[in-house]
N, CA, C and O atoms as a Maestro MAE file, in Angstrom:
{
 s_m_m2io_version
 :::
 2.0.0
}

f_m_ct {
 s_m_title
 :::
 protein
 m_atom[256] {
  # First column is atom index #
  i_m_mmod_type
  r_m_x_coord
  r_m_y_coord
  r_m_z_coord
  i_m_residue_number
  s_m_chain_name
  s_m_pdb_residue_name
  s_m_pdb_atom_name
  i_m_atomic_number
  :::
  1 25 0.814 -1.188 0.000 1 A "MET " " N  " 7
  2 3 0.000 0.000 0.000 1 A "MET " " CA " 6
  3 2 0.867 1.266 0.000 1 A "MET " " C  " 6
  4 15 0.546 2.223 -0.704 1 A "MET " " O  " 8
  5 25 1.960 1.289 0.775 2 A "PHE " " N  " 7
  6 3 2.799 2.464 0.879 2 A "PHE " " CA " 6
  7 2 4.127 2.313 0.138 2 A "PHE " " C  " 6
  8 15 5.048 3.099 0.362 2 A "PHE " " O  " 8
  9 25 4.238 1.337 -0.719 3 A "LYS " " N  " 7
  10 3 5.499 1.067 -1.403 3 A "LYS " " CA " 6
  11 2 5.927 2.213 -2.309 3 A "LYS " " C  " 6
  12 15 7.122 2.484 -2.421 3 A "LYS " " O  " 8
  13 25 5.003 2.882 -2.946 4 A "ASN " " N  " 7
  14 3 5.336 3.949 -3.887 4 A "ASN " " CA " 6
  15 2 5.232 5.339 -3.264 4 A "ASN " " C  " 6
  16 15 5.169 6.337 -3.982 4 A "ASN " " O  " 8
  17 25 5.215 5.408 -1.947 5 A "LYS " " N  " 7
  18 3 5.096 6.690 -1.266 5 A "LYS " " CA " 6
  19 2 6.362 7.509 -1.484 5 A "LYS " " C  " 6
  20 15 7.475 7.010 -1.313 5 A "LYS " " O  " 8
  21 25 6.182 8.760 -1.858 6 A "LYS " " N  " 7
  22 3 7.315 9.645 -2.099 6 A "LYS " " CA " 6
  23 2 7.468 10.596 -0.919 6 A "LYS " " C  " 6
  24 15 6.481 11.034 -0.327 6 A "LYS " " O  " 8
  25 25 8.695 10.903 -0.591 7 A "TYR " " N  " 7
  26 3 8.983 11.812 0.504 7 A "TYR " " CA " 6
  27 2 9.512 13.123 -0.051 7 A "TYR " " C  " 6
  28 15 10.273 13.147 -1.018 7 A "TYR " " O  " 8
  29 25 9.101 14.195 0.569 8 A "ILE " " N  " 7
  30 3 9.554 15.520 0.151 8 A "ILE " " CA " 6
  31 2 10.602 15.999 1.137 8 A "ILE " " C  " 6
  32 15 10.391 15.958 2.349 8 A "ILE " " O  " 8
  33 25 11.726 16.452 0.617 9 A "LYS " " N  " 7
  34 3 12.791 16.974 1.453 9 A "LYS " " CA " 6
  35 2 12.689 18.487 1.502 9 A "LYS " " C  " 6
  36 15 12.570 19.137 0.463 9 A "LYS " " O  " 8
  37 25 12.734 19.050 2.694 10 A "PHE " " N  " 7
  38 3 12.709 20.491 2.857 10 A "PHE " " CA " 6
  39 2 14.097 20.954 3.227 10 A "PHE " " C  " 6
  40 15 14.685 20.484 4.202 10 A "PHE " " O  " 8
  41 25 14.614 21.875 2.446 11 A "ASN " " N  " 7
  42 3 15.941 22.405 2.705 11 A "ASN " " CA " 6
  43 2 15.853 23.654 3.554 11 A "ASN " " C  " 6
  44 15 14.979 24.497 3.350 11 A "ASN " " O  " 8
  45 25 16.761 23.770 4.508 12 A "GLN " " N  " 7
  46 3 16.824 24.961 5.326 12 A "GLN " " CA " 6
  47 2 17.672 25.997 4.604 12 A "GLN " " C  " 6
  48 15 18.552 25.642 3.819 12 A "GLN " " O  " 8
  49 25 17.411 27.288 4.865 13 A "PRO " " N  " 7
  50 3 18.239 28.320 4.245 13 A "PRO " " CA " 6
  51 2 19.704 28.137 4.617 13 A "PRO " " C  " 6
  52 15 20.033 27.884 5.776 13 A "PRO " " O  " 8
  53 25 20.574 28.265 3.633 14 A "LYS " " N  " 7
  54 3 21.988 28.055 3.876 14 A "LYS " " CA " 6
  55 2 22.777 29.349 3.863 14 A "LYS " " C  " 6
  56 15 23.928 29.372 4.298 14 A "LYS " " O  " 8
  57 25 22.184 30.422 3.375 15 A "SER " " N  " 7
  58 3 22.906 31.678 3.324 15 A "SER " " CA " 6
  59 2 21.987 32.815 3.719 15 A "SER " " C  " 6
  60 15 20.770 32.647 3.808 15 A "SER " " O  " 8
  61 25 22.584 33.981 3.957 16 A "SER " " N  " 7
  62 3 21.779 35.142 4.318 16 A "SER " " CA " 6
  63 2 20.878 35.545 3.150 16 A "SER " " C  " 6
  64 15 19.818 36.137 3.358 16 A "SER " " O  " 8
  65 25 21.299 35.224 1.915 17 A "HIS " " N  " 7
  66 3 20.475 35.530 0.748 17 A "HIS " " CA " 6
  67 2 19.143 34.789 0.828 17 A "HIS " " C  " 6
  68 15 18.096 35.356 0.514 17 A "HIS " " O  " 8
  69 25 19.178 33.525 1.247 18 A "ASP " " N  " 7
  70 3 17.955 32.745 1.374 18 A "ASP " " CA " 6
  71 2 17.037 33.335 2.436 18 A "ASP " " C  " 6
  72 15 15.817 33.350 2.270 18 A "ASP " " O  " 8
  73 25 17.620 33.819 3.518 19 A "VAL " " N  " 7
  74 3 16.828 34.404 4.599 19 A "VAL " " CA " 6
  75 2 16.202 35.714 4.120 19 A "VAL " " C  " 6
  76 15 15.073 36.023 4.502 19 A "VAL " " O  " 8
  77 25 16.900 36.484 3.302 20 A "GLN " " N  " 7
  78 3 16.368 37.739 2.788 20 A "GLN " " CA " 6
  79 2 15.177 37.500 1.871 20 A "GLN " " C  " 6
  80 15 14.325 38.375 1.726 20 A "GLN " " O  " 8
  81 25 15.108 36.341 1.257 21 A "ASP " " N  " 7
  82 3 13.988 36.020 0.383 21 A "ASP " " CA " 6
  83 2 12.670 35.922 1.148 21 A "ASP " " C  " 6
  84 15 11.601 35.905 0.539 21 A "ASP " " O  " 8
  85 25 12.739 35.858 2.480 22 A "SER " " N  " 7
  86 3 11.513 35.783 3.263 22 A "SER " " CA " 6
  87 2 10.680 37.047 3.071 22 A "SER " " C  " 6
  88 15 9.459 37.003 3.224 22 A "SER " " O  " 8
  89 25 11.317 38.175 2.736 23 A "GLY " " N  " 7
  90 3 10.577 39.392 2.433 23 A "GLY " " CA " 6
  91 2 9.695 39.197 1.222 23 A "GLY " " C  " 6
  92 15 8.569 39.693 1.182 23 A "GLY " " O  " 8
  93 25 10.198 38.478 0.233 24 A "ASN " " N  " 7
  94 3 9.398 38.168 -0.948 24 A "ASN " " CA " 6
  95 2 8.214 37.292 -0.582 24 A "ASN " " C  " 6
  96 15 7.124 37.458 -1.128 24 A "ASN " " O  " 8
  97 25 8.421 36.370 0.331 25 A "PHE " " N  " 7
  98 3 7.321 35.513 0.762 25 A "PHE " " CA " 6
  99 2 6.277 36.329 1.497 25 A "PHE " " C  " 6
  100 15 5.078 36.117 1.314 25 A "PHE " " O  " 8
  101 25 6.726 37.267 2.332 26 A "ASP " " N  " 7
  102 3 5.780 38.109 3.067 26 A "ASP " " CA " 6
  103 2 4.874 38.871 2.099 26 A "ASP " " C  " 6
  104 15 3.665 38.966 2.311 26 A "ASP " " O  " 8
  105 25 5.472 39.411 1.037 27 A "ASP " " N  " 7
  106 3 4.679 40.128 0.035 27 A "ASP " " CA " 6
  107 2 3.680 39.197 -0.637 27 A "ASP " " C  " 6
  108 15 2.518 39.554 -0.829 27 A "ASP " " O  " 8
  109 25 4.137 38.011 -0.990 28 A "PHE " " N  " 7
  110 3 3.273 37.008 -1.611 28 A "PHE " " CA " 6
  111 2 2.142 36.613 -0.662 28 A "PHE " " C  " 6
  112 15 0.986 36.510 -1.072 28 A "PHE " " O  " 8
  113 25 2.481 36.395 0.603 29 A "PHE " " N  " 7
  114 3 1.509 35.981 1.607 29 A "PHE " " CA " 6
  115 2 0.405 37.028 1.752 29 A "PHE " " C  " 6
  116 15 -0.778 36.692 1.799 29 A "PHE " " O  " 8
  117 25 0.798 38.286 1.822 30 A "VAL " " N  " 7
  118 3 -0.185 39.370 1.950 30 A "VAL " " CA " 6
  119 2 -1.083 39.420 0.714 30 A "VAL " " C  " 6
  120 15 -2.297 39.593 0.825 30 A "VAL " " O  " 8
  121 25 -0.480 39.269 -0.453 31 A "GLU " " N  " 7
  122 3 -1.252 39.307 -1.699 31 A "GLU " " CA " 6
  123 2 -2.294 38.189 -1.738 31 A "GLU " " C  " 6
  124 15 -3.437 38.406 -2.140 31 A "GLU " " O  " 8
  125 25 -1.888 36.997 -1.319 32 A "VAL " " N  " 7
  126 3 -2.806 35.852 -1.336 32 A "VAL " " CA " 6
  127 2 -3.906 36.015 -0.296 32 A "VAL " " C  " 6
  128 15 -5.077 35.779 -0.592 32 A "VAL " " O  " 8
  129 25 -3.542 36.413 0.912 33 A "THR " " N  " 7
  130 3 -4.555 36.535 1.959 33 A "THR " " CA " 6
  131 2 -5.527 37.685 1.683 33 A "THR " " C  " 6
  132 15 -6.665 37.657 2.149 33 A "THR " " O  " 8
  133 25 -5.085 38.691 0.931 34 A "ASP " " N  " 7
  134 3 -6.000 39.777 0.570 34 A "ASP " " CA " 6
  135 2 -7.114 39.295 -0.354 34 A "ASP " " C  " 6
  136 15 -8.173 39.918 -0.422 34 A "ASP " " O  " 8
  137 25 -6.889 38.212 -1.052 35 A "LYS " " N  " 7
  138 3 -7.888 37.666 -1.983 35 A "LYS " " CA " 6
  139 2 -8.819 36.665 -1.307 35 A "LYS " " C  " 6
  140 15 -9.778 36.197 -1.921 35 A "LYS " " O  " 8
  141 25 -8.545 36.335 -0.052 36 A "MET " " N  " 7
  142 3 -9.327 35.342 0.679 36 A "MET " " CA " 6
  143 2 -10.467 36.018 1.436 36 A "MET " " C  " 6
  144 15 -10.474 37.237 1.601 36 A "MET " " O  " 8
  145 25 -11.426 35.221 1.891 37 A "PRO " " N  " 7
  146 3 -12.438 35.776 2.793 37 A "PRO " " CA " 6
  147 2 -11.759 36.357 4.044 37 A "PRO " " C  " 6
  148 15 -10.780 35.801 4.542 37 A "PRO " " O  " 8
  149 25 -12.285 37.466 4.536 38 A "ARG " " N  " 7
  150 3 -11.639 38.218 5.609 38 A "ARG " " CA " 6
  151 2 -11.359 37.380 6.862 38 A "ARG " " C  " 6
  152 15 -10.263 37.448 7.419 38 A "ARG " " O  " 8
  153 25 -12.324 36.608 7.296 39 A "LYS " " N  " 7
  154 3 -12.160 35.834 8.533 39 A "LYS " " CA " 6
  155 2 -11.057 34.782 8.386 39 A "LYS " " C  " 6
  156 15 -10.238 34.615 9.290 39 A "LYS " " O  " 8
  157 25 -11.031 34.081 7.270 40 A "SER " " N  " 7
  158 3 -9.994 33.070 7.025 40 A "SER " " CA " 6
  159 2 -8.620 33.723 6.946 40 A "SER " " C  " 6
  160 15 -7.644 33.194 7.477 40 A "SER " " O  " 8
  161 25 -8.548 34.860 6.290 41 A "ALA " " N  " 7
  162 3 -7.272 35.570 6.151 41 A "ALA " " CA " 6
  163 2 -6.755 36.017 7.514 41 A "ALA " " C  " 6
  164 15 -5.555 35.936 7.775 41 A "ALA " " O  " 8
  165 25 -7.640 36.484 8.377 42 A "GLN " " N  " 7
  166 3 -7.224 36.915 9.718 42 A "GLN " " CA " 6
  167 2 -6.642 35.757 10.515 42 A "GLN " " C  " 6
  168 15 -5.649 35.924 11.223 42 A "GLN " " O  " 8
  169 25 -7.250 34.596 10.405 43 A "ILE " " N  " 7
  170 3 -6.760 33.416 11.116 43 A "ILE " " CA " 6
  171 2 -5.369 33.032 10.609 43 A "ILE " " C  " 6
  172 15 -4.464 32.768 11.401 43 A "ILE " " O  " 8
  173 25 -5.204 33.004 9.285 44 A "LEU " " N  " 7
  174 3 -3.901 32.662 8.712 44 A "LEU " " CA " 6
  175 2 -2.825 33.675 9.081 44 A "LEU " " C  " 6
  176 15 -1.711 33.294 9.441 44 A "LEU " " O  " 8
  177 25 -3.149 34.955 8.996 45 A "LYS " " N  " 7
  178 3 -2.179 35.998 9.323 45 A "LYS " " CA " 6
  179 2 -1.756 35.914 10.789 45 A "LYS " " C  " 6
  180 15 -0.578 36.075 11.108 45 A "LYS " " O  " 8
  181 25 -2.701 35.666 11.665 46 A "SER " " N  " 7
  182 3 -2.400 35.546 13.081 46 A "SER " " CA " 6
  183 2 -1.498 34.345 13.353 46 A "SER " " C  " 6
  184 15 -0.513 34.451 14.083 46 A "SER " " O  " 8
  185 25 -1.836 33.223 12.769 47 A "SER " " N  " 7
  186 3 -1.041 32.004 12.952 47 A "SER " " CA " 6
  187 2 0.358 32.182 12.380 47 A "SER " " C  " 6
  188 15 1.342 31.790 13.007 47 A "SER " " O  " 8
  189 25 0.451 32.769 11.200 48 A "TYR " " N  " 7
  190 3 1.746 32.977 10.546 48 A "TYR " " CA " 6
  191 2 2.631 33.884 11.388 48 A "TYR " " C  " 6
  192 15 3.821 33.618 11.558 48 A "TYR " " O  " 8
  193 25 2.059 34.933 11.903 49 A "SER " " N  " 7
  194 3 2.824 35.881 12.711 49 A "SER " " CA " 6
  195 2 3.383 35.204 13.961 49 A "SER " " C  " 6
  196 15 4.553 35.387 14.297 49 A "SER " " O  " 8
  197 25 2.564 34.438 14.634 50 A "LYS " " N  " 7
  198 3 3.005 33.736 15.852 50 A "LYS " " CA " 6
  199 2 4.097 32.721 15.533 50 A "LYS " " C  " 6
  200 15 5.108 32.654 16.233 50 A "LYS " " O  " 8
  201 25 3.897 31.928 14.474 51 A "LEU " " N  " 7
  202 3 4.878 30.907 14.109 51 A "LEU " " CA " 6
  203 2 6.194 31.520 13.644 51 A "LEU " " C  " 6
  204 15 7.264 30.984 13.932 51 A "LEU " " O  " 8
  205 25 6.122 32.632 12.934 52 A "LYS " " N  " 7
  206 3 7.326 33.297 12.460 52 A "LYS " " CA " 6
  207 2 8.150 33.808 13.641 52 A "LYS " " C  " 6
  208 15 9.369 33.635 13.669 52 A "LYS " " O  " 8
  209 25 7.491 34.434 14.612 53 A "ASN " " N  " 7
  210 3 8.189 34.914 15.810 53 A "ASN " " CA " 6
  211 2 8.818 33.761 16.580 53 A "ASN " " C  " 6
  212 15 9.948 33.869 17.056 53 A "ASN " " O  " 8
  213 25 8.099 32.679 16.699 54 A "GLN " " N  " 7
  214 3 8.597 31.493 17.399 54 A "GLN " " CA " 6
  215 2 9.815 30.915 16.675 54 A "GLN " " C  " 6
  216 15 10.787 30.515 17.316 54 A "GLN " " O  " 8
  217 25 9.763 30.871 15.368 55 A "ALA " " N  " 7
  218 3 10.881 30.336 14.575 55 A "ALA " " CA " 6
  219 2 12.111 31.236 14.697 55 A "ALA " " C  " 6
  220 15 13.231 30.738 14.811 55 A "ALA " " O  " 8
  221 25 11.913 32.546 14.674 56 A "GLU " " N  " 7
  222 3 13.028 33.473 14.808 56 A "GLU " " CA " 6
  223 2 13.710 33.326 16.178 56 A "GLU " " C  " 6
  224 15 14.936 33.370 16.274 56 A "GLU " " O  " 8
  225 25 12.910 33.154 17.224 57 A "LYS " " N  " 7
  226 3 13.471 32.949 18.560 57 A "LYS " " CA " 6
  227 2 14.279 31.662 18.619 57 A "LYS " " C  " 6
  228 15 15.352 31.619 19.220 57 A "LYS " " O  " 8
  229 25 13.753 30.611 17.989 58 A "THR " " N  " 7
  230 3 14.443 29.331 17.966 58 A "THR " " CA " 6
  231 2 15.776 29.441 17.218 58 A "THR " " C  " 6
  232 15 16.785 28.889 17.658 58 A "THR " " O  " 8
  233 25 15.778 30.153 16.093 59 A "LEU " " N  " 7
  234 3 16.999 30.350 15.335 59 A "LEU " " CA " 6
  235 2 18.048 31.117 16.147 59 A "LEU " " C  " 6
  236 15 19.228 30.769 16.132 59 A "LEU " " O  " 8
  237 25 17.613 32.147 16.845 60 A "GLU " " N  " 7
  238 3 18.531 32.918 17.682 60 A "GLU " " CA " 6
  239 2 19.105 32.051 18.800 60 A "GLU " " C  " 6
  240 15 20.297 32.113 19.103 60 A "GLU " " O  " 8
  241 25 18.244 31.251 19.402 61 A "LYS " " N  " 7
  242 3 18.650 30.395 20.505 61 A "LYS " " CA " 6
  243 2 19.662 29.342 20.057 61 A "LYS " " C  " 6
  244 15 20.584 29.004 20.799 61 A "LYS " " O  " 8
  245 25 19.483 28.823 18.832 62 A "ASN " " N  " 7
  246 3 20.347 27.771 18.314 62 A "ASN " " CA " 6
  247 2 21.520 28.312 17.501 62 A "ASN " " C  " 6
  248 15 22.257 27.539 16.889 62 A "ASN " " O  " 8
  249 25 21.695 29.616 17.491 63 A "GLY " " N  " 7
  250 3 22.826 30.203 16.786 63 A "GLY " " CA " 6
  251 2 22.655 30.256 15.294 63 A "GLY " " C  " 6
  252 15 23.649 30.285 14.567 63 A "GLY " " O  " 8
  253 25 21.437 30.269 14.809 64 A "GLY " " N  " 7
  254 3 21.164 30.277 13.373 64 A "GLY " " CA " 6
  255 2 21.087 31.612 12.857 64 A "GLY " " C  " 6
  256 15 20.862 31.800 11.661 64 A "GLY " " O  " 8
  :::
 }
 m_bond[255] {
  # First column is bond index #
  i_m_from
  i_m_to
  i_m_order
  :::
  1 1 2 1
  2 2 3 1
  3 3 4 2
  4 3 5 1
  5 5 6 1
  6 6 7 1
  7 7 8 2
  8 7 9 1
  9 9 10 1
  10 10 11 1
  11 11 12 2
  12 11 13 1
  13 13 14 1
  14 14 15 1
  15 15 16 2
  16 15 17 1
  17 17 18 1
  18 18 19 1
  19 19 20 2
  20 19 21 1
  21 21 22 1
  22 22 23 1
  23 23 24 2
  24 23 25 1
  25 25 26 1
  26 26 27 1
  27 27 28 2
  28 27 29 1
  29 29 30 1
  30 30 31 1
  31 31 32 2
  32 31 33 1
  33 33 34 1
  34 34 35 1
  35 35 36 2
  36 35 37 1
  37 37 38 1
  38 38 39 1
  39 39 40 2
  40 39 41 1
  41 41 42 1
  42 42 43 1
  43 43 44 2
  44 43 45 1
  45 45 46 1
  46 46 47 1
  47 47 48 2
  48 47 49 1
  49 49 50 1
  50 50 51 1
  51 51 52 2
  52 51 53 1
  53 53 54 1
  54 54 55 1
  55 55 56 2
  56 55 57 1
  57 57 58 1
  58 58 59 1
  59 59 60 2
  60 59 61 1
  61 61 62 1
  62 62 63 1
  63 63 64 2
  64 63 65 1
  65 65 66 1
  66 66 67 1
  67 67 68 2
  68 67 69 1
  69 69 70 1
  70 70 71 1
  71 71 72 2
  72 71 73 1
  73 73 74 1
  74 74 75 1
  75 75 76 2
  76 75 77 1
  77 77 78 1
  78 78 79 1
  79 79 80 2
  80 79 81 1
  81 81 82 1
  82 82 83 1
  83 83 84 2
  84 83 85 1
  85 85 86 1
  86 86 87 1
  87 87 88 2
  88 87 89 1
  89 89 90 1
  90 90 91 1
  91 91 92 2
  92 91 93 1
  93 93 94 1
  94 94 95 1
  95 95 96 2
  96 95 97 1
  97 97 98 1
  98 98 99 1
  99 99 100 2
  100 99 101 1
  101 101 102 1
  102 102 103 1
  103 103 104 2
  104 103 105 1
  105 105 106 1
  106 106 107 1
  107 107 108 2
  108 107 109 1
  109 109 110 1
  110 110 111 1
  111 111 112 2
  112 111 113 1
  113 113 114 1
  114 114 115 1
  115 115 116 2
  116 115 117 1
  117 117 118 1
  118 118 119 1
  119 119 120 2
  120 119 121 1
  121 121 122 1
  122 122 123 1
  123 123 124 2
  124 123 125 1
  125 125 126 1
  126 126 127 1
  127 127 128 2
  128 127 129 1
  129 129 130 1
  130 130 131 1
  131 131 132 2
  132 131 133 1
  133 133 134 1
  134 134 135 1
  135 135 136 2
  136 135 137 1
  137 137 138 1
  138 138 139 1
  139 139 140 2
  140 139 141 1
  141 141 142 1
  142 142 143 1
  143 143 144 2
  144 143 145 1
  145 145 146 1
  146 146 147 1
  147 147 148 2
  148 147 149 1
  149 149 150 1
  150 150 151 1
  151 151 152 2
  152 151 153 1
  153 153 154 1
  154 154 155 1
  155 155 156 2
  156 155 157 1
  157 157 158 1
  158 158 159 1
  159 159 160 2
  160 159 161 1
  161 161 162 1
  162 162 163 1
  163 163 164 2
  164 163 165 1
  165 165 166 1
  166 166 167 1
  167 167 168 2
  168 167 169 1
  169 169 170 1
  170 170 171 1
  171 171 172 2
  172 171 173 1
  173 173 174 1
  174 174 175 1
  175 175 176 2
  176 175 177 1
  177 177 178 1
  178 178 179 1
  179 179 180 2
  180 179 181 1
  181 181 182 1
  182 182 183 1
  183 183 184 2
  184 183 185 1
  185 185 186 1
  186 186 187 1
  187 187 188 2
  188 187 189 1
  189 189 190 1
  190 190 191 1
  191 191 192 2
  192 191 193 1
  193 193 194 1
  194 194 195 1
  195 195 196 2
  196 195 197 1
  197 197 198 1
  198 198 199 1
  199 199 200 2
  200 199 201 1
  201 201 202 1
  202 202 203 1
  203 203 204 2
  204 203 205 1
  205 205 206 1
  206 206 207 1
  207 207 208 2
  208 207 209 1
  209 209 210 1
  210 210 211 1
  211 211 212 2
  212 211 213 1
  213 213 214 1
  214 214 215 1
  215 215 216 2
  216 215 217 1
  217 217 218 1
  218 218 219 1
  219 219 220 2
  220 219 221 1
  221 221 222 1
  222 222 223 1
  223 223 224 2
  224 223 225 1
  225 225 226 1
  226 226 227 1
  227 227 228 2
  228 227 229 1
  229 229 230 1
  230 230 231 1
  231 231 232 2
  232 231 233 1
  233 233 234 1
  234 234 235 1
  235 235 236 2
  236 235 237 1
  237 237 238 1
  238 238 239 1
  239 239 240 2
  240 239 241 1
  241 241 242 1
  242 242 243 1
  243 243 244 2
  244 243 245 1
  245 245 246 1
  246 246 247 1
  247 247 248 2
  248 247 249 1
  249 249 250 1
  250 250 251 1
  251 251 252 2
  252 251 253 1
  253 253 254 1
  254 254 255 1
  255 255 256 2
  :::
 }
}
């Protein structure tokens, strides 16, 4: 049943250039959520903001 299951590898940013690209994602994220129903967009924006702050703290803590 699971013999042909494919796995996706996620690469972490390796340079400061990759981290700077997050600004491009922020612009994309805002553009997409602006096209969504208001309530759904608010939930996504709130969750994204919290997770982003949490990830930044983790990176600082781990020397990233």
